[in-house]
Short mmCIF file of C-alpha atoms in Angstrom, two decimals:
data_model
loop_
_atom_site.label_atom_id
_atom_site.label_comp_id
_atom_site.label_asym_id
_atom_site.label_seq_id
_atom_site.Cartn_x
_atom_site.Cartn_y
_atom_site.Cartn_z
CA UNK A 318 25.67 -72.22 -61.88
CA UNK A 319 29.25 -71.49 -62.81
CA UNK A 320 31.26 -73.09 -65.51
CA UNK A 321 32.22 -76.62 -66.39
CA UNK A 322 35.12 -78.60 -64.94
CA UNK A 323 38.49 -77.79 -66.54
CA UNK A 324 38.47 -78.73 -70.21
CA UNK A 325 41.37 -80.59 -71.80
CA UNK A 326 41.70 -80.95 -75.55
CA UNK A 327 44.43 -82.79 -77.41
CA UNK A 328 44.88 -84.11 -80.93
CA UNK A 329 46.36 -87.57 -80.94
CA UNK A 330 47.14 -87.75 -84.64
CA UNK A 331 46.22 -91.43 -84.78
CA UNK A 332 48.03 -93.03 -87.68
CA UNK A 333 45.35 -94.80 -89.70
CA UNK A 334 42.37 -92.45 -89.50
CA UNK A 335 41.72 -89.07 -91.06
CA UNK A 336 41.08 -87.10 -87.88
CA UNK A 337 41.13 -87.73 -84.15
CA UNK A 338 40.62 -85.69 -81.00
CA UNK A 339 40.47 -86.15 -77.26
CA UNK A 340 38.13 -84.09 -75.10
CA UNK A 341 37.80 -84.13 -71.32
CA UNK A 342 35.63 -82.37 -68.73
CA UNK A 343 37.85 -82.83 -65.69
CA UNK A 344 38.36 -86.60 -65.39
CA UNK A 345 35.59 -87.56 -67.81
CA UNK A 346 37.37 -88.11 -71.11
CA UNK A 347 36.51 -89.44 -74.55
CA UNK A 348 38.51 -90.03 -77.74
CA UNK A 349 36.89 -89.78 -81.17
CA UNK A 350 38.27 -90.74 -84.56
CA UNK A 351 36.82 -90.00 -87.97
CA UNK A 352 37.54 -91.60 -91.32
CA UNK A 353 36.02 -90.56 -94.57
CA UNK A 354 34.58 -90.03 -97.01
CA UNK A 355 35.77 -93.40 -98.29
CA UNK A 356 34.45 -96.53 -99.96
CA UNK A 357 31.29 -98.00 -98.51
CA UNK A 358 30.05 -101.57 -98.84
CA UNK A 359 27.13 -101.98 -101.19
CA UNK A 360 24.56 -102.81 -98.54
CA UNK A 361 25.11 -99.54 -96.70
CA UNK A 362 25.42 -97.30 -99.73
CA UNK A 363 23.02 -94.37 -100.14
CA UNK A 364 22.49 -92.93 -103.60
CA UNK A 365 22.14 -89.24 -102.74
CA UNK A 366 24.20 -88.75 -99.60
CA UNK A 367 27.06 -90.14 -97.56
CA UNK A 368 26.40 -92.88 -95.01
CA UNK A 369 27.24 -91.60 -91.53
CA UNK A 370 28.13 -94.48 -89.24
CA UNK A 371 28.77 -93.99 -85.53
CA UNK A 372 30.00 -96.58 -83.04
CA UNK A 373 30.73 -96.16 -79.35
CA UNK A 374 33.09 -98.36 -77.38
CA UNK A 375 32.96 -98.37 -73.57
CA UNK A 376 36.14 -98.55 -71.52
CA UNK A 377 35.40 -101.92 -69.98
CA UNK A 378 33.78 -104.97 -71.50
CA UNK A 379 32.40 -105.40 -74.98
CA UNK A 380 29.96 -102.86 -76.45
CA UNK A 381 26.44 -103.48 -75.20
CA UNK A 382 22.97 -102.13 -75.80
CA UNK A 383 23.85 -98.96 -73.96
CA UNK A 384 26.69 -98.29 -76.41
CA UNK A 385 24.31 -98.72 -79.32
CA UNK A 386 21.89 -96.27 -77.71
CA UNK A 387 24.65 -93.75 -77.09
CA UNK A 388 25.82 -94.12 -80.69
CA UNK A 389 22.31 -93.41 -81.96
CA UNK A 390 21.98 -90.28 -79.80
CA UNK A 391 25.39 -88.96 -80.81
CA UNK A 392 24.52 -89.57 -84.43
CA UNK A 393 21.33 -87.55 -84.15
CA UNK A 394 23.20 -84.73 -82.40
CA UNK A 395 26.05 -84.48 -84.91
CA UNK A 396 24.17 -85.19 -88.16
CA UNK A 397 22.56 -81.71 -88.45
CA UNK A 398 26.01 -80.15 -88.72
CA UNK A 399 27.21 -82.32 -91.61
CA UNK A 400 26.47 -81.64 -95.28
CA UNK A 401 26.20 -85.27 -96.31
CA UNK A 402 24.83 -84.63 -99.79
CA UNK A 403 28.21 -83.45 -101.03
CA UNK A 404 29.65 -86.97 -101.02
CA UNK A 405 27.05 -89.51 -102.08
CA UNK A 406 27.84 -93.24 -102.10
CA UNK A 407 30.60 -92.89 -99.53
CA UNK A 408 31.06 -93.72 -95.86
CA UNK A 409 31.92 -91.42 -92.98
CA UNK A 410 32.91 -93.51 -90.01
CA UNK A 411 33.00 -92.09 -86.50
CA UNK A 412 34.34 -94.23 -83.67
CA UNK A 413 34.20 -92.95 -80.11
CA UNK A 414 36.21 -94.53 -77.33
CA UNK A 415 35.41 -93.80 -73.70
CA UNK A 416 38.63 -93.24 -71.78
CA UNK A 417 37.28 -92.90 -68.26
CA UNK A 418 35.41 -95.51 -66.23
CA UNK A 419 31.62 -95.58 -66.53
CA UNK A 420 30.01 -93.07 -64.25
CA UNK A 421 27.06 -94.03 -62.12
CA UNK A 422 24.30 -95.45 -64.34
CA UNK A 423 22.10 -92.62 -63.16
CA UNK A 424 24.15 -89.82 -64.68
CA UNK A 425 25.97 -90.46 -67.94
CA UNK A 426 25.32 -87.02 -69.43
CA UNK A 427 28.77 -85.63 -68.63
CA UNK A 428 30.32 -88.46 -70.60
CA UNK A 429 27.81 -87.99 -73.42
CA UNK A 430 28.71 -84.30 -73.67
CA UNK A 431 32.42 -85.15 -73.76
CA UNK A 432 31.79 -87.69 -76.53
CA UNK A 433 29.83 -85.21 -78.66
CA UNK A 434 32.52 -82.56 -78.24
CA UNK A 435 35.30 -85.02 -79.08
CA UNK A 436 33.40 -86.02 -82.24
CA UNK A 437 33.05 -82.40 -83.38
CA UNK A 438 36.75 -81.80 -82.84
CA UNK A 439 37.67 -84.96 -84.70
CA UNK A 440 35.53 -83.84 -87.64
CA UNK A 441 37.27 -80.47 -87.66
CA UNK A 442 40.67 -82.14 -87.32
CA UNK A 443 39.97 -84.35 -90.35
CA UNK A 444 38.78 -81.43 -92.46
CA UNK A 445 37.48 -83.76 -95.16
CA UNK A 446 33.76 -83.55 -94.43
CA UNK A 447 31.82 -80.37 -95.28
CA UNK A 448 30.13 -78.97 -92.19
CA UNK A 449 27.49 -76.35 -91.47
CA UNK A 450 28.60 -75.63 -87.92
CA UNK A 451 30.21 -77.11 -84.85
CA UNK A 452 28.12 -79.09 -82.38
CA UNK A 453 29.07 -78.41 -78.75
CA UNK A 454 27.42 -80.11 -75.81
CA UNK A 455 27.27 -79.63 -72.07
CA UNK A 456 25.46 -81.34 -69.22
CA UNK A 457 23.25 -79.38 -66.84
CA UNK A 458 21.48 -80.50 -63.69
CA UNK A 459 19.11 -79.02 -61.14
CA UNK A 460 19.83 -79.94 -57.53
CA UNK A 461 17.32 -80.46 -54.77
CA UNK A 462 17.37 -76.84 -53.66
CA UNK A 463 16.54 -75.63 -57.15
CA UNK A 464 19.99 -74.45 -58.26
CA UNK A 465 21.15 -75.16 -61.78
CA UNK A 466 24.63 -76.73 -61.92
CA UNK A 467 26.62 -76.81 -65.13
CA UNK A 468 28.60 -80.03 -65.78
CA UNK A 469 28.13 -81.59 -62.32
CA UNK A 470 30.85 -83.95 -61.16
CA UNK A 471 30.24 -87.43 -59.74
CA UNK A 472 29.44 -86.20 -56.26
CA UNK A 473 27.00 -83.45 -57.26
CA UNK A 474 25.35 -85.73 -59.80
CA UNK A 475 24.00 -87.78 -56.92
CA UNK A 476 21.90 -84.81 -55.77
CA UNK A 477 20.44 -83.92 -59.16
CA UNK A 478 16.64 -84.16 -59.38
CA UNK A 479 16.28 -83.24 -63.04
CA UNK A 480 18.97 -82.92 -65.63
CA UNK A 481 20.23 -83.69 -69.08
CA UNK A 482 22.64 -82.85 -71.83
CA UNK A 483 22.14 -80.02 -74.33
CA UNK A 484 23.82 -79.93 -77.72
CA UNK A 485 24.03 -76.71 -79.68
CA UNK A 486 25.21 -76.09 -83.20
CA UNK A 487 27.40 -73.01 -83.21
CA UNK A 488 28.21 -71.21 -86.42
CA UNK A 489 30.15 -67.95 -86.49
CA UNK A 490 28.45 -65.49 -88.81
CA UNK A 491 26.45 -68.15 -90.61
CA UNK A 492 23.36 -66.02 -90.94
CA UNK A 493 21.34 -67.95 -88.37
CA UNK A 494 19.15 -65.73 -86.24
CA UNK A 495 21.23 -66.44 -83.18
CA UNK A 496 24.80 -67.75 -83.06
CA UNK A 497 23.76 -71.11 -81.67
CA UNK A 498 20.74 -73.32 -82.12
CA UNK A 499 19.72 -76.28 -80.01
CA UNK A 500 19.99 -79.50 -81.97
CA UNK A 501 19.52 -82.10 -79.26
CA UNK A 502 18.64 -82.55 -75.60
CA UNK A 503 17.67 -85.32 -73.23
CA UNK A 504 16.37 -83.29 -70.30
CA UNK A 505 14.44 -85.47 -67.91
CA UNK A 506 13.59 -85.72 -64.24
CA UNK A 507 15.64 -88.22 -62.26
CA UNK A 508 13.48 -89.07 -59.28
CA UNK A 509 9.72 -89.13 -59.07
CA UNK A 510 9.64 -85.45 -59.92
CA UNK A 511 8.18 -83.45 -62.77
CA UNK A 512 9.25 -80.41 -64.70
CA UNK A 513 7.47 -77.87 -66.86
CA UNK A 514 8.40 -75.97 -70.02
CA UNK A 515 9.68 -72.91 -68.14
CA UNK A 516 12.20 -74.95 -66.18
CA UNK A 517 13.39 -76.59 -69.39
CA UNK A 518 13.80 -73.23 -71.12
CA UNK A 519 15.68 -71.84 -68.12
CA UNK A 520 18.07 -74.79 -68.15
CA UNK A 521 18.56 -74.45 -71.89
CA UNK A 522 19.53 -70.78 -71.57
CA UNK A 523 22.01 -71.58 -68.79
CA UNK A 524 23.50 -74.24 -71.02
CA UNK A 525 23.64 -71.83 -73.96
CA UNK A 526 25.59 -69.34 -71.84
CA UNK A 527 28.14 -71.89 -70.73
CA UNK A 528 28.51 -73.34 -74.24
CA UNK A 529 30.18 -70.07 -75.26
CA UNK A 530 33.15 -70.94 -73.08
CA UNK A 531 33.30 -74.51 -74.38
CA UNK A 532 33.18 -73.26 -77.97
CA UNK A 533 35.88 -70.67 -77.28
CA UNK A 534 38.14 -73.36 -75.84
CA UNK A 535 37.52 -75.63 -78.80
CA UNK A 536 38.23 -72.83 -81.25
CA UNK A 537 41.43 -71.72 -79.51
CA UNK A 538 42.77 -75.26 -79.62
CA UNK A 539 43.01 -74.88 -83.41
CA UNK A 540 44.75 -71.55 -83.44
CA UNK A 541 48.50 -71.80 -83.83
CA UNK A 542 50.21 -70.64 -80.70
CA UNK A 543 53.27 -71.57 -78.72
CA UNK A 544 51.41 -72.22 -75.49
CA UNK A 545 49.79 -75.49 -74.61
CA UNK A 546 46.46 -76.27 -76.19
CA UNK A 547 44.53 -77.30 -73.12
CA UNK A 548 43.10 -74.96 -70.57
CA UNK B 401 37.07 -101.96 -96.17
CA UNK B 402 40.34 -103.57 -97.18
CA UNK B 403 43.03 -101.05 -97.99
CA UNK B 404 44.67 -101.52 -101.40
CA UNK B 405 47.76 -103.75 -101.52
CA UNK B 406 51.07 -101.91 -101.32
CA UNK B 407 52.21 -100.64 -104.70
CA UNK B 408 54.97 -102.35 -106.65
CA UNK B 409 57.49 -99.52 -106.09
CA UNK B 410 56.84 -99.72 -102.33
CA UNK B 411 57.32 -103.47 -102.38
CA UNK B 412 60.53 -103.36 -104.41
CA UNK B 413 61.97 -100.48 -102.39
CA UNK B 414 61.31 -102.22 -99.10
CA UNK B 415 62.74 -105.55 -100.24
CA UNK B 416 65.86 -103.96 -101.72
CA UNK B 417 66.43 -101.85 -98.62
CA UNK B 418 65.99 -104.81 -96.27
CA UNK B 419 68.55 -106.84 -98.21
CA UNK B 420 71.01 -104.08 -97.30
CA UNK B 421 69.92 -104.17 -93.65
CA UNK B 422 68.16 -100.84 -93.95
CA UNK B 423 64.66 -100.25 -92.66
CA UNK B 424 62.43 -97.43 -93.84
CA UNK B 425 62.21 -95.77 -90.44
CA UNK B 426 65.97 -95.92 -89.87
CA UNK B 427 66.02 -98.77 -87.35
CA UNK B 428 68.41 -101.69 -87.59
CA UNK B 429 66.81 -105.07 -88.36
CA UNK B 430 66.73 -106.27 -84.76
CA UNK B 431 65.86 -102.97 -83.14
CA UNK B 432 62.50 -102.48 -81.47
CA UNK B 433 60.63 -99.17 -81.34
CA UNK B 434 60.95 -97.57 -77.92
CA UNK B 435 57.77 -98.24 -75.91
CA UNK B 436 56.07 -95.30 -74.16
CA UNK B 437 53.81 -95.95 -71.17
CA UNK B 438 51.29 -93.37 -69.94
CA UNK B 439 49.27 -94.14 -66.83
CA UNK B 440 45.79 -92.75 -66.26
CA UNK B 441 44.35 -91.27 -63.08
CA UNK B 442 42.71 -94.61 -62.23
CA UNK B 443 44.85 -97.57 -61.18
CA UNK B 444 44.92 -100.19 -63.90
CA UNK B 445 44.65 -97.81 -66.88
CA UNK B 446 47.65 -97.60 -69.17
CA UNK B 447 48.22 -96.37 -72.71
CA UNK B 448 51.13 -98.10 -74.45
CA UNK B 449 52.70 -96.85 -77.70
CA UNK B 450 55.24 -98.57 -79.91
CA UNK B 451 56.01 -95.78 -82.34
CA UNK B 452 52.62 -94.94 -83.85
CA UNK B 453 50.93 -98.16 -82.74
CA UNK B 454 48.80 -97.44 -79.68
CA UNK B 455 46.86 -99.67 -77.31
CA UNK B 456 44.93 -98.74 -74.15
CA UNK B 457 44.49 -101.35 -71.44
CA UNK B 458 42.05 -101.14 -68.54
CA UNK B 459 41.65 -103.52 -65.61
CA UNK B 460 38.51 -103.81 -63.51
CA UNK B 461 37.62 -106.14 -60.67
CA UNK B 462 34.34 -107.31 -59.22
CA UNK B 463 33.23 -110.10 -56.93
CA UNK B 464 31.33 -113.01 -58.44
CA UNK B 465 30.41 -116.62 -57.73
CA UNK B 466 33.12 -118.93 -59.06
CA UNK B 467 32.53 -121.63 -61.68
CA UNK B 468 31.54 -124.95 -60.10
CA UNK B 469 34.50 -126.75 -61.75
CA UNK B 470 37.02 -124.46 -60.03
CA UNK B 471 35.62 -123.14 -56.77
CA UNK B 472 39.00 -122.00 -55.41
CA UNK B 473 40.17 -119.90 -58.32
CA UNK B 474 39.35 -116.42 -59.50
CA UNK B 475 38.35 -115.63 -63.07
CA UNK B 476 40.29 -113.57 -65.58
CA UNK B 477 38.66 -112.46 -68.83
CA UNK B 478 40.38 -110.57 -71.63
CA UNK B 479 38.45 -108.49 -74.16
CA UNK B 480 40.38 -107.45 -77.24
CA UNK B 481 38.11 -106.34 -80.04
CA UNK B 482 39.65 -104.23 -82.79
CA UNK B 483 37.50 -101.25 -83.71
CA UNK B 484 37.60 -99.24 -86.94
CA UNK B 485 39.59 -96.63 -84.99
CA UNK B 486 42.70 -98.78 -85.38
CA UNK B 487 42.22 -98.74 -89.14
CA UNK B 488 39.25 -98.62 -91.49
CA UNK B 489 40.10 -102.15 -92.63
CA UNK B 490 38.62 -103.55 -89.40
CA UNK B 491 34.87 -103.81 -89.55
CA UNK B 492 32.83 -103.70 -86.37
CA UNK B 493 31.20 -107.01 -85.51
CA UNK B 494 33.34 -109.19 -87.74
CA UNK B 495 36.60 -110.53 -86.19
CA UNK B 496 39.42 -110.21 -88.71
CA UNK B 497 42.28 -112.72 -88.93
CA UNK B 498 44.54 -110.37 -87.06
CA UNK B 499 42.02 -110.02 -84.24
CA UNK B 500 41.67 -113.79 -83.87
CA UNK B 501 45.46 -114.21 -83.75
CA UNK B 502 45.83 -111.47 -81.17
CA UNK B 503 43.01 -112.81 -79.00
CA UNK B 504 44.43 -116.32 -79.00
CA UNK B 505 47.95 -115.11 -78.31
CA UNK B 506 46.83 -112.88 -75.42
CA UNK B 507 44.93 -115.81 -73.97
CA UNK B 508 48.07 -117.95 -74.05
CA UNK B 509 50.45 -115.26 -72.84
CA UNK B 510 48.39 -113.81 -70.00
CA UNK B 511 45.97 -116.51 -68.93
CA UNK B 512 47.50 -119.86 -69.78
CA UNK B 513 51.01 -118.90 -68.72
CA UNK B 514 49.69 -118.32 -65.19
CA UNK B 515 51.11 -114.83 -65.06
CA UNK B 516 48.46 -113.86 -62.51
CA UNK B 517 47.91 -116.18 -59.56
CA UNK B 518 44.27 -117.21 -59.71
CA UNK B 519 44.11 -118.85 -56.30
CA UNK B 520 44.98 -115.59 -54.59
CA UNK B 521 41.83 -114.14 -56.12
CA UNK B 522 39.64 -116.41 -54.03
CA UNK B 523 37.71 -114.75 -51.19
CA UNK B 524 35.28 -117.39 -49.94
CA UNK B 525 35.81 -120.82 -51.47
CA UNK B 526 32.90 -121.81 -53.63
CA UNK B 527 31.02 -118.56 -53.04
CA UNK B 528 32.96 -115.44 -53.86
CA UNK B 529 36.01 -114.82 -55.99
CA UNK B 530 37.43 -111.84 -57.84
CA UNK B 531 36.63 -111.54 -61.51
CA UNK B 532 39.42 -109.55 -63.17
CA UNK B 533 38.40 -108.04 -66.50
CA UNK B 534 41.17 -106.81 -68.78
CA UNK B 535 39.92 -104.78 -71.75
CA UNK B 536 42.25 -103.76 -74.57
CA UNK B 537 41.46 -101.02 -77.04
CA UNK B 538 43.47 -100.71 -80.21
CA UNK B 539 43.70 -97.03 -81.05
CA UNK B 540 46.08 -97.12 -84.01
CA UNK B 541 47.51 -99.93 -86.09
CA UNK B 542 50.98 -99.00 -87.31
CA UNK B 543 52.22 -102.59 -87.27
CA UNK B 544 52.78 -105.14 -84.51
CA UNK B 545 49.65 -104.55 -82.44
CA UNK B 546 50.25 -107.89 -80.76
CA UNK B 547 53.43 -106.91 -78.91
CA UNK B 548 51.90 -103.58 -77.93
CA UNK B 549 48.78 -105.31 -76.61
CA UNK B 550 50.73 -107.87 -74.55
CA UNK B 551 52.86 -105.12 -73.06
CA UNK B 552 49.86 -102.94 -72.24
CA UNK B 553 48.01 -105.90 -70.73
CA UNK B 554 50.81 -107.00 -68.43
CA UNK B 555 51.64 -103.45 -67.33
CA UNK B 556 47.97 -102.73 -66.59
CA UNK B 557 47.70 -105.90 -64.49
CA UNK B 558 50.79 -104.91 -62.54
CA UNK B 559 49.53 -101.35 -62.13
CA UNK B 560 46.08 -102.36 -60.91
CA UNK B 561 45.17 -102.52 -57.21
CA UNK B 562 42.12 -104.41 -55.98
CA UNK B 563 40.18 -103.40 -52.86
CA UNK B 564 41.18 -105.13 -49.66
CA UNK B 565 38.68 -107.66 -48.31
CA UNK B 566 38.30 -109.09 -44.85
CA UNK B 567 36.61 -112.43 -44.22
CA UNK B 568 34.97 -112.86 -40.82
CA UNK B 569 33.98 -116.38 -39.81
CA UNK B 570 32.43 -118.46 -42.54
CA UNK B 571 30.20 -116.18 -44.51
CA UNK B 572 30.80 -112.52 -43.78
CA UNK B 573 32.93 -110.51 -46.17
CA UNK B 574 33.80 -106.85 -45.70
CA UNK B 575 35.12 -104.96 -48.70
CA UNK B 576 37.17 -101.96 -47.62
CA UNK B 577 37.05 -98.84 -49.74
CA UNK B 578 40.37 -97.52 -51.07
CA UNK B 579 40.07 -94.60 -48.66
CA UNK B 580 39.95 -96.85 -45.61
CA UNK B 581 42.60 -99.39 -46.46
CA UNK B 582 45.20 -99.24 -49.20
CA UNK B 583 44.22 -101.47 -52.12
CA UNK B 584 46.30 -104.57 -52.81
CA UNK B 585 48.22 -105.41 -55.97
CA UNK B 586 47.43 -108.63 -57.85
CA UNK B 587 49.74 -111.58 -57.23
CA UNK B 588 51.81 -111.68 -60.42
CA UNK B 589 54.16 -114.65 -60.76
CA UNK B 590 56.07 -113.35 -63.76
CA UNK B 591 55.75 -110.73 -66.49
CA UNK B 592 55.85 -112.20 -69.97
CA UNK B 593 56.57 -109.89 -72.92
CA UNK B 594 55.91 -110.73 -76.55
CA UNK B 595 58.33 -110.12 -79.42
CA UNK B 596 57.35 -110.54 -83.05
CA UNK B 597 59.80 -111.23 -85.86
CA UNK B 598 58.85 -110.92 -89.53
CA UNK B 599 60.38 -113.07 -92.28
CA UNK B 600 60.53 -112.35 -95.97
CA UNK B 601 60.39 -114.64 -98.99
CA UNK B 602 63.87 -113.73 -100.25
CA UNK B 603 66.41 -115.86 -98.30
CA UNK B 604 68.94 -113.02 -98.31
CA UNK B 605 66.63 -110.76 -96.30
CA UNK B 606 67.33 -110.96 -92.55
CA UNK B 607 64.44 -111.41 -90.12
CA UNK B 608 63.33 -108.13 -88.53
CA UNK B 609 62.02 -107.40 -85.05
CA UNK B 610 58.89 -105.32 -84.40
CA UNK B 611 57.65 -104.86 -87.98
CA UNK B 612 55.94 -101.64 -89.01
CA UNK B 613 52.65 -101.63 -90.92
CA UNK B 614 54.20 -101.92 -94.38
CA UNK B 615 56.75 -104.53 -93.28
CA UNK B 616 53.99 -106.62 -91.74
CA UNK B 617 51.88 -106.51 -94.89
CA UNK B 618 54.77 -107.45 -97.15
CA UNK B 619 56.20 -110.15 -94.87
CA UNK B 620 55.88 -113.80 -95.81
CA UNK B 621 55.53 -115.06 -92.24
CA UNK B 622 55.93 -114.02 -88.63
CA UNK B 623 57.13 -115.65 -85.44
CA UNK B 624 56.07 -114.44 -82.00
CA UNK B 625 57.95 -115.34 -78.84
CA UNK B 626 56.57 -114.56 -75.40
CA UNK B 627 59.07 -114.84 -72.61
CA UNK B 628 59.98 -113.24 -69.32
CA UNK B 629 63.22 -111.85 -67.93
CA UNK B 630 63.99 -115.19 -66.25
CA UNK B 631 64.58 -116.68 -69.73
CA UNK B 632 61.43 -118.81 -69.59
CA UNK B 633 59.55 -119.12 -72.87
CA UNK B 634 55.78 -118.96 -72.40
CA UNK B 635 54.70 -119.09 -76.03
CA UNK B 636 56.57 -119.60 -79.28
CA UNK B 637 54.24 -119.23 -82.22
CA UNK B 638 55.21 -119.60 -85.85
CA UNK B 639 52.14 -119.90 -88.03
CA UNK B 640 53.50 -121.31 -91.27
CA UNK B 641 55.25 -118.87 -93.56
CA UNK B 642 58.88 -119.04 -94.61
CA UNK B 643 60.75 -122.14 -93.33
CA UNK B 644 63.68 -121.26 -91.04
CA UNK B 645 66.77 -123.12 -89.91
CA UNK B 646 66.87 -124.24 -86.29
CA UNK B 647 70.02 -122.21 -85.64
CA UNK B 648 68.25 -119.11 -86.88
CA UNK B 649 65.31 -119.69 -84.53
CA UNK B 650 67.67 -120.17 -81.58
CA UNK B 651 69.50 -116.99 -82.49
CA UNK B 652 66.24 -115.06 -82.53
CA UNK B 653 65.26 -116.53 -79.16
CA UNK B 654 68.53 -115.18 -77.75
CA UNK B 655 67.75 -111.77 -79.24
CA UNK B 656 64.32 -111.89 -77.62
CA UNK B 657 65.86 -112.78 -74.24
CA UNK B 658 68.07 -109.68 -74.35
CA UNK B 659 65.11 -107.54 -75.34
CA UNK B 660 63.03 -108.98 -72.52
CA UNK B 661 65.67 -108.11 -69.93
CA UNK B 662 65.85 -104.54 -71.20
CA UNK B 663 62.09 -104.18 -71.38
CA UNK B 664 61.64 -105.52 -67.85
CA UNK B 665 63.96 -102.82 -66.51
CA UNK B 666 62.13 -100.11 -68.44
CA UNK B 667 58.72 -101.28 -67.24
CA UNK B 668 59.85 -101.60 -63.61
CA UNK B 669 61.28 -98.08 -63.71
CA UNK B 670 58.09 -96.61 -65.19
CA UNK B 671 55.84 -98.36 -62.68
CA UNK B 672 57.99 -97.20 -59.79
CA UNK B 673 58.05 -93.62 -61.09
CA UNK B 674 54.27 -93.59 -61.44
CA UNK B 675 53.73 -95.04 -57.98
CA UNK B 676 55.82 -92.22 -56.50
CA UNK B 677 53.38 -89.65 -57.87
CA UNK B 678 50.37 -91.26 -56.21
CA UNK B 679 49.76 -90.14 -52.66
CA UNK B 680 49.52 -93.07 -50.33
CA UNK B 681 48.73 -91.74 -46.90
CA UNK B 682 49.32 -94.00 -43.96
CA UNK B 683 47.09 -93.27 -41.01
#
């Protein structure tokens, strides 16, 4: 149980894009940049909504199949929060750069959560794309003795038997029945184990609890104050 | 998506100002932006900024079988793709002219100039060598990404430490973890730095060092010199553009030599300061 590793948020202010943000859970960091809505090439143009294009770049080596897969998952997690119909025939380009070395191939969910959070912050930093809510993500794992760990680090990730990343869309006072709704998850069992619906629901509620802290940190990074932005 | 060409007022203002030796950001014509180096928690990770231009460099090492043509040498590969994060004018998957120029220049400056000793990367001749992978990420393009990338690449290679290996007999290799034995730095012969000058069509405009984004777009030609503090020129590249007198070129080479000496001192100081902060326990 418990909370995630210390969160660090910073806004790079990259010169040639509309919005950019850096998000880190402990040492696992990602940088996202967003540009748009701007001109789209004819082949990718959609008549009734904006084209949302996501690309992921790993720290080492050229982007591979795994990067394409991560880009597709991040796209499906973030898309529910964007109102794309407001800007038809335009392009919204999201580029995510991994800043920390690849974790063990077994457990990439911490990095995935950092990437989703960085993307949400970049979208808010740009302020040019209408949004329904803010997507926040966190990784949760269940260790061998049945305990649920929120945002496990490299060492604990080795003992996880089932785990995954949960993404919630949070909207203050938006009239949804609860403040946050689950938009995406990839909960799965790691070894030759199984899980049932009750275990999944339990993990989801633990994640929902800890997302409140992540969301509060993200929100406070936008408030003007004299202290440092990261926690 | 190509950004629109600079407007006529921008063009005229820049050209008129440069004729009077004034640059838009207040620098003098032969003044470089001050480089900032930030090192990451891992060895071999560095973020280099020249003003608003930013590049991240990362070095990784793994053991592989060497190529049959060169069984005694290690392998160095450099990846330098420009993503749309640098600017929306760079499309993913299609190398732009700038990317091709940068890739070729990095290859000449870092690989062909023998900055890193490849023979020291050999572990077991013909069977195992180190493969050093340098990856460069261009985070923001505010002009002169080439110099920033060369600087980031060389600093990352100097910052990186590879695990120590022990060879027993003919075929046994033990790789020690960083916790057992302190990792070793790469054998670097010399540190070349790249300096780019931009020329303009009007003969009265002086050449400028380290052009910004607008200056680069409006320039009529550039010349890049890669040299080290020992006054050895590794690469001198002038791809067409405005013809220049020989005396002018020699003058600019002298300017680059002075800059290289200064930059070497700055880089050495930063690397030493960062190394102090890392705990190296001797047991």
